Amino acid sequence: MTTDYVAEILRATGTLRSGDPAGVTAIVQNALALAGLKDPGAGIAAGASARTTPMPQPLLPGPVHTDHHSFGAGRLRKPLGEVIRALREGGKGLKLEGLPGMGRPVQAPELPLPEGARFLDERYSCAAGARRYRLYVPSPAKKGLQGMIVMLHGCTQNPEDFAAGTGMNALAEEHRLLIVYPAQTGGDNSMSCWNWFRPSDQMRDAGEPAIIAGLTEGLRDQYAVPADRIFVAGLSAGGAMAVIMGETYPELYAAVGVHSGLAYGSANDVMSAFAVMRGQASLGAVPLRKPGAGLETGPRMIVFQGSADTTVHPSNAERIIAGKGAGAGTTSRVEPGASEGTRGYTRLVARREDGTHGVESWIIEGAQHAWAGGHPSGSYTDPRGPDASAAMVRFFLHGASELSNA
């Protein structure tokens, strides 16, 4: 059976750092006992990060998913002992204390609402499942919406926290955008991560992609959003899920924004997830679209990645870009020095034949696992910039970020 109580395993990272592997084993065995699992070799599947604050007990798991699909290398979930060894050995390459949620509880701030604006708390259900979501409707919506962005939060975050940190609601007012914040549940992943690493959540018309796509289509129709102005973006696990949405529903999303995310199909269980997060070779997913066609067909993509990220290795940004066939386009490189109080970055642009940017990649100097230019009222933000939210919105609406002449 699969489980989401990997949070208890990762709670042992402090013990790992203190050099007490026996303590790690004790914590894991206790977690298994609490969950009613007597078999210490049972597989463990999660896509979560560590957390030191109290959290609800996760729901017991359902049946094992044994479908590996064409993109996987057939890698199976590993026994408990191997998970522990991997965590112990991986401590050198992956600083678990930098994982989302470690030592920082999420307290959703109250966001000010301009007169006429609405921040609705809704719920969506379909055959694939149900999720709560927050919906920001800007005050000038009656003049006609210019687009919609689906924002997928990272591990341990929630819609309210993500909205505060990214500042997307303020940009929605400026550009007349509908902003949707789907909420992952603690029951579906104990750390509220989108299950980007799980084969059943990497395919069209099933699992979490089906839920997110159904929600997107419903709101598009309800609010009469132009069909070519639908976008999806996310951070970390949410960024990885945004990549999946662009790959599995290329006709639905015009562009994808990825911050500190991972490539499509790069993992199919917790072991391969940790490996690719450390920068090790991914599973080598087979794209759902024809190889080499990514730049001219399918959604455009903008990618942000911190060069000092110890949670998601920067090499993952390169994998995402490679999956879009960015090497086939005209490229230019911009390397501005950091102005006072802000971070420098290197930007790679791959243009389409029509002159729009098919792919943009921003590697931010010295940045860790946090939303660039975000507001400190939200978790996992780096106010020193550059402003990823503003750059994403310009890229979505105009085919390029603010450095349009690069």
mmCIF file of C-alpha atoms in Angstrom:
data_model
loop_
_atom_site.group_PDB
_atom_site.id
_atom_site.type_symbol
_atom_site.label_atom_id
_atom_site.label_comp_id
_atom_site.label_asym_id
_atom_site.label_seq_id
_atom_site.Cartn_x
_atom_site.Cartn_y
_atom_site.Cartn_z
ATOM 1 C CA MET A 1 0.000 0.000 0.000
ATOM 2 C CA THR A 2 1.087 3.613 -0.533
ATOM 3 C CA THR A 3 1.220 6.184 2.237
ATOM 4 C CA ASP A 4 1.495 9.897 2.782
ATOM 5 C CA TYR A 5 2.936 9.690 6.253
ATOM 6 C CA VAL A 6 6.409 10.242 4.818
ATOM 7 C CA ALA A 7 6.207 13.443 6.850
ATOM 8 C CA GLU A 8 7.013 11.335 9.896
ATOM 9 C CA ILE A 9 9.995 9.872 8.086
ATOM 10 C CA LEU A 10 11.250 13.302 7.160
ATOM 11 C CA ARG A 11 10.683 14.476 10.710
ATOM 12 C CA ALA A 12 13.721 12.321 11.386
ATOM 13 C CA THR A 13 16.003 14.680 9.458
ATOM 14 C CA GLY A 14 17.038 16.359 12.685
ATOM 15 C CA THR A 15 18.083 12.981 13.993
ATOM 16 C CA LEU A 16 19.937 12.290 10.771
ATOM 17 C CA ARG A 17 21.870 15.508 11.149
ATOM 18 C CA SER A 18 22.793 14.509 14.677
ATOM 19 C CA GLY A 19 24.226 11.239 13.375
ATOM 20 C CA ASP A 20 21.728 8.877 14.996
ATOM 21 C CA PRO A 21 20.372 6.484 12.338
ATOM 22 C CA ALA A 22 18.862 4.305 15.047
ATOM 23 C CA GLY A 23 16.744 7.258 16.077
ATOM 24 C CA VAL A 24 15.576 7.631 12.507
ATOM 25 C CA THR A 25 14.501 3.998 12.411
ATOM 26 C CA ALA A 26 12.593 4.403 15.674
ATOM 27 C CA ILE A 27 10.691 7.421 14.369
ATOM 28 C CA VAL A 28 9.782 5.662 11.138
ATOM 29 C CA GLN A 29 8.678 2.497 12.884
ATOM 30 C CA ASN A 30 6.544 4.567 15.232
ATOM 31 C CA ALA A 31 4.923 6.298 12.253
ATOM 32 C CA LEU A 32 4.171 2.947 10.652
ATOM 33 C CA ALA A 33 2.694 1.645 13.878
ATOM 34 C CA LEU A 34 0.467 4.711 14.207
ATOM 35 C CA ALA A 35 -0.738 4.169 10.664
ATOM 36 C CA GLY A 36 -1.453 0.508 11.328
ATOM 37 C CA LEU A 37 1.236 -0.821 9.011
ATOM 38 C CA LYS A 38 2.960 -3.857 10.435
ATOM 39 C CA ASP A 39 5.102 -4.610 7.408
ATOM 40 C CA PRO A 40 8.257 -2.471 7.623
ATOM 41 C CA GLY A 41 9.012 -3.254 3.993
ATOM 42 C CA ALA A 42 5.790 -1.728 2.702
ATOM 43 C CA GLY A 43 6.283 0.866 -0.013
ATOM 44 C CA ILE A 44 6.227 4.547 0.844
ATOM 45 C CA ALA A 45 5.085 7.153 -1.641
ATOM 46 C CA ALA A 46 5.084 10.873 -1.051
ATOM 47 C CA GLY A 47 6.245 14.073 -2.556
ATOM 48 C CA ALA A 48 6.555 15.937 0.662
ATOM 49 C CA SER A 49 8.964 18.039 2.539
ATOM 50 C CA ALA A 50 9.860 18.194 6.192
ATOM 51 C CA ARG A 51 7.865 20.071 8.783
ATOM 52 C CA THR A 52 8.382 20.602 12.476
ATOM 53 C CA THR A 53 4.978 22.062 13.358
ATOM 54 C CA PRO A 54 1.982 19.905 14.344
ATOM 55 C CA MET A 55 -0.094 18.581 11.479
ATOM 56 C CA PRO A 56 -3.252 16.445 11.142
ATOM 57 C CA GLN A 57 -2.883 12.704 10.849
ATOM 58 C CA PRO A 58 -3.022 11.764 7.153
ATOM 59 C CA LEU A 59 -5.726 9.496 5.843
ATOM 60 C CA LEU A 60 -4.869 5.859 5.352
ATOM 61 C CA PRO A 61 -3.779 5.071 1.811
ATOM 62 C CA GLY A 62 -5.612 3.375 -0.996
ATOM 63 C CA PRO A 63 -4.422 0.638 -3.363
ATOM 64 C CA VAL A 64 -0.961 0.609 -4.830
ATOM 65 C CA HIS A 65 -0.549 2.247 -8.234
ATOM 66 C CA THR A 66 1.443 -0.168 -10.352
ATOM 67 C CA ASP A 67 0.964 1.527 -13.727
ATOM 68 C CA HIS A 68 4.277 3.023 -14.797
ATOM 69 C CA HIS A 69 3.236 4.223 -18.270
ATOM 70 C CA SER A 70 5.581 4.803 -21.170
ATOM 71 C CA PHE A 71 7.474 7.657 -19.551
ATOM 72 C CA GLY A 72 8.810 5.740 -16.572
ATOM 73 C CA ALA A 73 11.775 3.479 -16.171
ATOM 74 C CA GLY A 74 9.615 0.981 -14.303
ATOM 75 C CA ARG A 75 11.071 2.066 -10.969
ATOM 76 C CA LEU A 76 9.126 0.600 -8.083
ATOM 77 C CA ARG A 77 8.559 2.019 -4.631
ATOM 78 C CA LYS A 78 11.313 1.027 -2.259
ATOM 79 C CA PRO A 79 11.318 -0.792 1.064
ATOM 80 C CA LEU A 80 11.571 1.203 4.257
ATOM 81 C CA GLY A 81 15.215 0.320 4.817
ATOM 82 C CA GLU A 82 16.200 1.671 1.434
ATOM 83 C CA VAL A 83 14.243 4.867 2.017
ATOM 84 C CA ILE A 84 16.128 5.409 5.275
ATOM 85 C CA ARG A 85 19.481 4.720 3.626
ATOM 86 C CA ALA A 86 18.649 7.111 0.800
ATOM 87 C CA LEU A 87 17.663 9.838 3.227
ATOM 88 C CA ARG A 88 20.856 9.274 5.209
ATOM 89 C CA GLU A 89 23.076 9.312 2.129
ATOM 90 C CA GLY A 90 21.123 12.083 0.452
ATOM 91 C CA GLY A 91 21.700 14.452 3.309
ATOM 92 C CA LYS A 92 24.975 15.458 1.689
ATOM 93 C CA GLY A 93 23.362 16.450 -1.585
ATOM 94 C CA LEU A 94 19.930 17.580 -0.425
ATOM 95 C CA LYS A 95 19.651 19.785 2.631
ATOM 96 C CA LEU A 96 16.429 18.564 4.110
ATOM 97 C CA GLU A 97 16.255 21.513 6.466
ATOM 98 C CA GLY A 98 15.636 23.634 3.367
ATOM 99 C CA LEU A 99 12.539 21.734 2.333
ATOM 100 C CA PRO A 100 9.272 23.695 2.205
ATOM 101 C CA GLY A 101 7.517 23.970 5.556
ATOM 102 C CA MET A 102 10.497 23.149 7.780
ATOM 103 C CA GLY A 103 10.155 25.196 10.939
ATOM 104 C CA ARG A 104 7.698 27.672 9.498
ATOM 105 C CA PRO A 105 3.984 27.263 10.212
ATOM 106 C CA VAL A 106 1.583 28.727 7.699
ATOM 107 C CA GLN A 107 -0.706 31.469 9.014
ATOM 108 C CA ALA A 108 -2.907 32.765 6.248
ATOM 109 C CA PRO A 109 -2.822 36.583 6.288
ATOM 110 C CA GLU A 110 -5.915 38.652 5.654
ATOM 111 C CA LEU A 111 -5.563 40.317 2.270
ATOM 112 C CA PRO A 112 -7.086 43.766 1.774
ATOM 113 C CA LEU A 113 -9.814 43.837 -0.847
ATOM 114 C CA PRO A 114 -10.275 46.827 -3.147
ATOM 115 C CA GLU A 115 -13.837 48.048 -3.397
ATOM 116 C CA GLY A 116 -15.741 45.828 -5.789
ATOM 117 C CA ALA A 117 -13.229 42.980 -5.729
ATOM 118 C CA ARG A 118 -14.073 39.527 -4.371
ATOM 119 C CA PHE A 119 -11.917 36.747 -2.916
ATOM 120 C CA LEU A 120 -14.274 33.787 -2.931
ATOM 121 C CA ASP A 121 -13.907 30.510 -1.042
ATOM 122 C CA GLU A 122 -15.359 27.768 -3.235
ATOM 123 C CA ARG A 123 -15.245 24.039 -3.853
ATOM 124 C CA TYR A 124 -15.015 22.049 -7.080
ATOM 125 C CA SER A 125 -15.972 18.391 -7.569
ATOM 126 C CA CYS A 126 -15.735 16.005 -10.493
ATOM 127 C CA ALA A 127 -15.355 12.270 -11.104
ATOM 128 C CA ALA A 128 -11.611 12.479 -10.375
ATOM 129 C CA GLY A 129 -12.081 14.135 -6.977
ATOM 130 C CA ALA A 130 -12.767 17.423 -5.221
ATOM 131 C CA ARG A 131 -10.736 20.404 -4.043
ATOM 132 C CA ARG A 132 -11.378 23.672 -2.248
ATOM 133 C CA TYR A 133 -10.164 26.768 -4.062
ATOM 134 C CA ARG A 134 -9.954 30.528 -3.638
ATOM 135 C CA LEU A 135 -10.974 32.726 -6.547
ATOM 136 C CA TYR A 136 -9.940 36.350 -6.894
ATOM 137 C CA VAL A 137 -12.341 38.382 -9.034
ATOM 138 C CA PRO A 138 -10.866 41.860 -9.672
ATOM 139 C CA SER A 139 -12.976 44.976 -9.197
ATOM 140 C CA PRO A 140 -12.926 45.940 -12.919
ATOM 141 C CA ALA A 141 -14.076 42.457 -14.020
ATOM 142 C CA LYS A 142 -17.283 43.895 -15.519
ATOM 143 C CA LYS A 143 -15.156 45.660 -18.134
ATOM 144 C CA GLY A 144 -14.057 42.244 -19.374
ATOM 145 C CA LEU A 145 -11.330 39.921 -18.162
ATOM 146 C CA GLN A 146 -7.984 39.791 -19.965
ATOM 147 C CA GLY A 147 -7.136 36.317 -18.750
ATOM 148 C CA MET A 148 -7.073 33.748 -15.954
ATOM 149 C CA ILE A 149 -4.138 32.304 -14.044
ATOM 150 C CA VAL A 150 -4.361 29.040 -12.100
ATOM 151 C CA MET A 151 -1.858 29.289 -9.217
ATOM 152 C CA LEU A 152 -0.630 26.010 -7.667
ATOM 153 C CA HIS A 153 0.949 26.423 -4.232
ATOM 154 C CA GLY A 154 3.965 24.555 -2.862
ATOM 155 C CA CYS A 155 4.214 22.028 -0.036
ATOM 156 C CA THR A 156 2.762 23.101 3.344
ATOM 157 C CA GLN A 157 1.275 26.198 1.735
ATOM 158 C CA ASN A 158 -2.382 27.015 1.153
ATOM 159 C CA PRO A 159 -4.201 29.355 -1.253
ATOM 160 C CA GLU A 160 -4.322 32.263 1.174
ATOM 161 C CA ASP A 161 -0.619 32.024 1.982
ATOM 162 C CA PHE A 162 0.320 31.666 -1.688
ATOM 163 C CA ALA A 163 -1.813 34.642 -2.700
ATOM 164 C CA ALA A 164 -0.148 36.819 -0.064
ATOM 165 C CA GLY A 165 3.377 35.741 -0.963
ATOM 166 C CA THR A 166 3.099 36.070 -4.735
ATOM 167 C CA GLY A 167 1.090 39.300 -4.762
ATOM 168 C CA MET A 168 -0.912 38.033 -7.731
ATOM 169 C CA ASN A 169 -4.160 39.614 -6.542
ATOM 170 C CA ALA A 170 -2.704 43.107 -6.904
ATOM 171 C CA LEU A 171 -1.586 42.268 -10.444
ATOM 172 C CA ALA A 172 -5.072 40.929 -11.127
ATOM 173 C CA GLU A 173 -6.476 44.366 -10.316
ATOM 174 C CA GLU A 174 -3.993 46.044 -12.634
ATOM 175 C CA HIS A 175 -4.483 43.685 -15.574
ATOM 176 C CA ARG A 176 -8.103 42.529 -15.059
ATOM 177 C CA LEU A 177 -7.189 38.911 -14.379
ATOM 178 C CA LEU A 178 -9.115 36.111 -12.719
ATOM 179 C CA ILE A 179 -6.797 34.280 -10.296
ATOM 180 C CA VAL A 180 -7.587 30.735 -9.135
ATOM 181 C CA TYR A 181 -5.819 29.127 -6.161
ATOM 182 C CA PRO A 182 -6.687 25.403 -5.909
ATOM 183 C CA ALA A 183 -5.939 23.872 -2.496
ATOM 184 C CA GLN A 184 -4.235 20.529 -2.070
ATOM 185 C CA THR A 185 -5.549 18.668 0.972
ATOM 186 C CA GLY A 186 -3.759 17.011 3.845
ATOM 187 C CA GLY A 187 -5.732 13.884 3.070
ATOM 188 C CA ASP A 188 -4.350 13.609 -0.445
ATOM 189 C CA ASN A 189 -0.816 14.465 0.632
ATOM 190 C CA SER A 190 0.111 14.901 4.272
ATOM 191 C CA MET A 191 2.278 17.940 3.482
ATOM 192 C CA SER A 192 -0.298 19.412 1.098
ATOM 193 C CA CYS A 193 2.046 18.843 -1.860
ATOM 194 C CA TRP A 194 0.638 18.262 -5.316
ATOM 195 C CA ASN A 195 1.523 14.672 -6.190
ATOM 196 C CA TRP A 196 3.700 15.501 -9.197
ATOM 197 C CA PHE A 197 5.833 12.363 -8.722
ATOM 198 C CA ARG A 198 2.975 9.859 -8.870
ATOM 199 C CA PRO A 199 2.200 8.183 -12.239
ATOM 200 C CA SER A 200 -1.565 8.349 -11.683
ATOM 201 C CA ASP A 201 -1.240 12.150 -11.307
ATOM 202 C CA GLN A 202 0.910 12.633 -14.400
ATOM 203 C CA MET A 203 -1.679 11.743 -17.026
ATOM 204 C CA ARG A 204 -4.619 13.323 -18.793
ATOM 205 C CA ASP A 205 -8.215 12.689 -17.690
ATOM 206 C CA ALA A 206 -7.178 11.208 -14.346
ATOM 207 C CA GLY A 207 -6.127 12.237 -10.853
ATOM 208 C CA GLU A 208 -5.098 15.758 -9.955
ATOM 209 C CA PRO A 209 -4.584 16.948 -13.561
ATOM 210 C CA ALA A 210 -8.225 16.102 -14.323
ATOM 211 C CA ILE A 211 -9.398 18.013 -11.248
ATOM 212 C CA ILE A 212 -7.332 21.105 -12.068
ATOM 213 C CA ALA A 213 -8.294 21.041 -15.753
ATOM 214 C CA GLY A 214 -11.987 20.620 -14.944
ATOM 215 C CA LEU A 215 -11.870 23.545 -12.520
ATOM 216 C CA THR A 216 -10.072 25.640 -15.144
ATOM 217 C CA GLU A 217 -12.609 24.877 -17.859
ATOM 218 C CA GLY A 218 -15.568 25.547 -15.591
ATOM 219 C CA LEU A 219 -14.330 28.969 -14.499
ATOM 220 C CA ARG A 220 -13.262 29.863 -18.039
ATOM 221 C CA ASP A 221 -16.806 29.300 -19.244
ATOM 222 C CA GLN A 222 -18.512 30.846 -16.231
ATOM 223 C CA TYR A 223 -16.550 34.099 -16.425
ATOM 224 C CA ALA A 224 -16.225 34.214 -20.232
ATOM 225 C CA VAL A 225 -12.436 34.316 -20.172
ATOM 226 C CA PRO A 226 -10.877 34.297 -23.666
ATOM 227 C CA ALA A 227 -9.823 30.727 -24.447
ATOM 228 C CA ASP A 228 -6.347 31.835 -25.534
ATOM 229 C CA ARG A 229 -5.757 33.678 -22.245
ATOM 230 C CA ILE A 230 -5.730 30.747 -19.813
ATOM 231 C CA PHE A 231 -2.487 30.232 -17.874
ATOM 232 C CA VAL A 232 -1.141 28.016 -15.087
ATOM 233 C CA ALA A 233 1.761 28.606 -12.701
ATOM 234 C CA GLY A 234 3.183 27.108 -9.522
ATOM 235 C CA LEU A 235 5.975 26.897 -6.977
ATOM 236 C CA SER A 236 8.007 23.769 -6.168
ATOM 237 C CA ALA A 237 5.566 20.820 -6.160
ATOM 238 C CA GLY A 238 3.036 23.249 -7.617
ATOM 239 C CA GLY A 239 5.554 24.202 -10.304
ATOM 240 C CA ALA A 240 6.044 20.539 -11.156
ATOM 241 C CA MET A 241 2.268 20.127 -11.402
ATOM 242 C CA ALA A 242 2.051 23.219 -13.629
ATOM 243 C CA VAL A 243 4.501 21.508 -16.006
ATOM 244 C CA ILE A 244 2.266 18.427 -15.969
ATOM 245 C CA MET A 245 -0.792 20.552 -16.777
ATOM 246 C CA GLY A 246 0.956 22.097 -19.771
ATOM 247 C CA GLU A 247 2.010 18.672 -21.000
ATOM 248 C CA THR A 248 -1.292 16.867 -20.473
ATOM 249 C CA TYR A 249 -3.633 19.733 -21.483
ATOM 250 C CA PRO A 250 -1.668 21.733 -24.080
ATOM 251 C CA GLU A 251 -4.843 22.968 -25.756
ATOM 252 C CA LEU A 252 -6.183 24.444 -22.511
ATOM 253 C CA TYR A 253 -3.244 26.552 -21.296
ATOM 254 C CA ALA A 254 -1.608 29.198 -23.473
ATOM 255 C CA ALA A 255 1.425 29.504 -21.203
ATOM 256 C CA VAL A 256 2.957 27.919 -18.102
ATOM 257 C CA GLY A 257 4.902 29.572 -15.274
ATOM 258 C CA VAL A 258 7.279 27.391 -13.251
ATOM 259 C CA HIS A 259 9.131 28.509 -10.134
ATOM 260 C CA SER A 260 11.590 26.004 -8.622
ATOM 261 C CA GLY A 261 9.774 23.095 -10.250
ATOM 262 C CA LEU A 262 10.644 19.804 -11.918
ATOM 263 C CA ALA A 263 10.341 18.336 -15.394
ATOM 264 C CA TYR A 264 7.457 16.233 -16.597
ATOM 265 C CA GLY A 265 7.689 12.562 -15.631
ATOM 266 C CA SER A 266 11.063 12.997 -13.925
ATOM 267 C CA ALA A 267 9.967 10.823 -10.971
ATOM 268 C CA ASN A 268 7.421 8.102 -10.271
ATOM 269 C CA ASP A 269 7.822 7.538 -6.516
ATOM 270 C CA VAL A 270 9.377 9.153 -3.460
ATOM 271 C CA MET A 271 12.805 7.659 -4.117
ATOM 272 C CA SER A 272 13.078 8.953 -7.657
ATOM 273 C CA ALA A 273 11.575 12.267 -6.484
ATOM 274 C CA PHE A 274 14.338 12.779 -3.934
ATOM 275 C CA ALA A 275 16.943 11.744 -6.489
ATOM 276 C CA VAL A 276 15.848 14.241 -9.115
ATOM 277 C CA MET A 277 15.454 16.970 -6.495
ATOM 278 C CA ARG A 278 19.105 16.376 -5.579
ATOM 279 C CA GLY A 279 20.069 16.867 -9.205
ATOM 280 C CA GLN A 280 20.588 13.218 -10.067
ATOM 281 C CA ALA A 281 19.441 11.832 -13.403
ATOM 282 C CA SER A 282 15.708 11.804 -13.893
ATOM 283 C CA LEU A 283 13.675 8.925 -15.287
ATOM 284 C CA GLY A 284 13.829 10.368 -18.794
ATOM 285 C CA ALA A 285 10.133 10.847 -19.490
ATOM 286 C CA VAL A 286 8.774 10.352 -22.989
ATOM 287 C CA PRO A 287 6.953 13.604 -23.924
ATOM 288 C CA LEU A 288 3.299 13.314 -24.815
ATOM 289 C CA ARG A 289 3.919 15.520 -27.876
ATOM 290 C CA LYS A 290 6.368 15.033 -30.719
ATOM 291 C CA PRO A 291 10.001 15.632 -29.712
ATOM 292 C CA GLY A 292 11.376 18.951 -30.923
ATOM 293 C CA ALA A 293 7.911 20.446 -31.431
ATOM 294 C CA GLY A 294 7.706 22.004 -27.994
ATOM 295 C CA LEU A 295 8.955 25.481 -28.934
ATOM 296 C CA GLU A 296 6.470 26.149 -31.741
ATOM 297 C CA THR A 297 3.559 24.101 -30.418
ATOM 298 C CA GLY A 298 1.945 23.718 -27.043
ATOM 299 C CA PRO A 299 2.054 26.263 -24.222
ATOM 300 C CA ARG A 300 4.803 28.862 -23.960
ATOM 301 C CA MET A 301 6.808 28.593 -20.735
ATOM 302 C CA ILE A 302 8.640 30.870 -18.299
ATOM 303 C CA VAL A 303 10.891 29.268 -15.671
ATOM 304 C CA PHE A 304 12.433 30.744 -12.505
ATOM 305 C CA GLN A 305 15.088 28.944 -10.458
ATOM 306 C CA GLY A 306 17.422 30.009 -7.656
ATOM 307 C CA SER A 307 21.079 29.181 -8.231
ATOM 308 C CA ALA A 308 21.546 28.355 -4.523
ATOM 309 C CA ASP A 309 18.417 26.230 -4.147
ATOM 310 C CA THR A 310 19.202 23.244 -1.907
ATOM 311 C CA THR A 311 15.693 21.804 -2.156
ATOM 312 C CA VAL A 312 15.287 21.581 -5.927
ATOM 313 C CA HIS A 313 18.671 21.475 -7.658
ATOM 314 C CA PRO A 314 19.081 24.131 -10.398
ATOM 315 C CA SER A 315 19.713 21.421 -12.990
ATOM 316 C CA ASN A 316 15.985 20.746 -12.918
ATOM 317 C CA ALA A 317 15.348 24.066 -14.669
ATOM 318 C CA GLU A 318 17.582 22.891 -17.507
ATOM 319 C CA ARG A 319 15.567 19.669 -17.767
ATOM 320 C CA ILE A 320 12.310 21.600 -17.991
ATOM 321 C CA ILE A 321 13.685 23.820 -20.752
ATOM 322 C CA ALA A 322 15.117 20.860 -22.644
ATOM 323 C CA GLY A 323 11.677 19.274 -22.594
ATOM 324 C CA LYS A 324 10.353 22.305 -24.481
ATOM 325 C CA GLY A 325 12.944 22.005 -27.239
ATOM 326 C CA ALA A 326 14.329 25.444 -26.386
ATOM 327 C CA GLY A 327 17.610 24.695 -28.103
ATOM 328 C CA ALA A 328 15.872 24.954 -31.468
ATOM 329 C CA GLY A 329 15.041 28.643 -31.065
ATOM 330 C CA THR A 330 17.008 31.845 -31.406
ATOM 331 C CA THR A 331 18.574 32.491 -28.021
ATOM 332 C CA SER A 332 20.065 35.459 -26.248
ATOM 333 C CA ARG A 333 21.583 35.722 -22.819
ATOM 334 C CA VAL A 334 21.270 38.632 -20.432
ATOM 335 C CA GLU A 335 23.437 38.806 -17.308
ATOM 336 C CA PRO A 336 22.659 41.995 -15.396
ATOM 337 C CA GLY A 337 24.480 42.713 -12.189
ATOM 338 C CA ALA A 338 22.347 43.050 -9.103
ATOM 339 C CA SER A 339 21.288 46.590 -8.359
ATOM 340 C CA GLU A 340 21.436 47.678 -4.750
ATOM 341 C CA GLY A 341 19.299 45.395 -2.602
ATOM 342 C CA THR A 342 18.208 43.109 -5.457
ATOM 343 C CA ARG A 343 19.529 39.876 -6.914
ATOM 344 C CA GLY A 344 21.163 39.503 -10.289
ATOM 345 C CA TYR A 345 20.007 36.871 -12.714
ATOM 346 C CA THR A 346 20.811 35.205 -16.008
ATOM 347 C CA ARG A 347 17.976 35.052 -18.502
ATOM 348 C CA LEU A 348 17.789 32.745 -21.495
ATOM 349 C CA VAL A 349 15.224 33.448 -24.210
ATOM 350 C CA ALA A 350 14.101 31.137 -27.012
ATOM 351 C CA ARG A 351 11.919 32.885 -29.558
ATOM 352 C CA ARG A 352 9.225 31.401 -31.711
ATOM 353 C CA GLU A 353 8.975 32.141 -35.413
ATOM 354 C CA ASP A 354 6.285 34.766 -34.722
ATOM 355 C CA GLY A 355 8.684 36.699 -32.486
ATOM 356 C CA THR A 356 7.056 35.771 -29.179
ATOM 357 C CA HIS A 357 9.114 34.106 -26.497
ATOM 358 C CA GLY A 358 8.453 30.381 -26.556
ATOM 359 C CA VAL A 359 10.623 29.843 -23.487
ATOM 360 C CA GLU A 360 12.199 32.137 -20.916
ATOM 361 C CA SER A 361 14.501 30.879 -18.176
ATOM 362 C CA TRP A 362 15.595 33.029 -15.238
ATOM 363 C CA ILE A 363 18.415 31.721 -13.045
ATOM 364 C CA ILE A 364 18.547 33.983 -9.984
ATOM 365 C CA GLU A 365 21.945 34.494 -8.387
ATOM 366 C CA GLY A 366 22.196 33.288 -4.788
ATOM 367 C CA ALA A 367 18.468 32.647 -4.446
ATOM 368 C CA GLN A 368 17.235 29.655 -2.485
ATOM 369 C CA HIS A 369 13.884 27.848 -2.542
ATOM 370 C CA ALA A 370 11.549 30.849 -2.535
ATOM 371 C CA TRP A 371 9.307 32.893 -4.836
ATOM 372 C CA ALA A 372 11.429 35.690 -6.297
ATOM 373 C CA GLY A 373 10.227 39.178 -5.493
ATOM 374 C CA GLY A 374 7.502 37.814 -3.232
ATOM 375 C CA HIS A 375 6.000 39.558 -0.225
ATOM 376 C CA PRO A 376 7.273 38.493 3.230
ATOM 377 C CA SER A 377 3.709 38.085 4.492
ATOM 378 C CA GLY A 378 3.676 34.767 2.627
ATOM 379 C CA SER A 379 5.914 31.755 3.212
ATOM 380 C CA TYR A 380 8.885 30.901 0.988
ATOM 381 C CA THR A 381 9.349 34.284 -0.595
ATOM 382 C CA ASP A 382 12.488 36.236 -1.455
ATOM 383 C CA PRO A 383 11.679 39.981 -1.506
ATOM 384 C CA ARG A 384 15.079 40.756 -3.077
ATOM 385 C CA GLY A 385 13.627 39.846 -6.436
ATOM 386 C CA PRO A 386 13.493 39.956 -9.386
ATOM 387 C CA ASP A 387 9.695 40.157 -9.418
ATOM 388 C CA ALA A 388 8.668 36.741 -10.745
ATOM 389 C CA SER A 389 4.939 37.504 -10.530
ATOM 390 C CA ALA A 390 5.159 40.659 -12.643
ATOM 391 C CA ALA A 391 7.444 38.952 -15.167
ATOM 392 C CA MET A 392 5.064 35.999 -15.445
ATOM 393 C CA VAL A 393 2.028 38.212 -16.039
ATOM 394 C CA ARG A 394 3.809 40.177 -18.765
ATOM 395 C CA PHE A 395 5.012 36.944 -20.346
ATOM 396 C CA PHE A 396 1.511 35.468 -20.227
ATOM 397 C CA LEU A 397 -0.268 38.500 -21.663
ATOM 398 C CA HIS A 398 2.308 39.890 -24.073
ATOM 399 C CA GLY A 399 4.478 36.952 -25.097
ATOM 400 C CA ALA A 400 7.562 38.256 -23.280
ATOM 401 C CA SER A 401 8.635 39.568 -19.894
ATOM 402 C CA GLU A 402 9.688 43.162 -19.254
ATOM 403 C CA LEU A 403 13.003 42.684 -21.047
ATOM 404 C CA SER A 404 11.158 42.343 -24.343
ATOM 405 C CA ASN A 405 14.037 43.661 -26.428
ATOM 406 C CA ALA A 406 16.565 41.151 -25.053
#
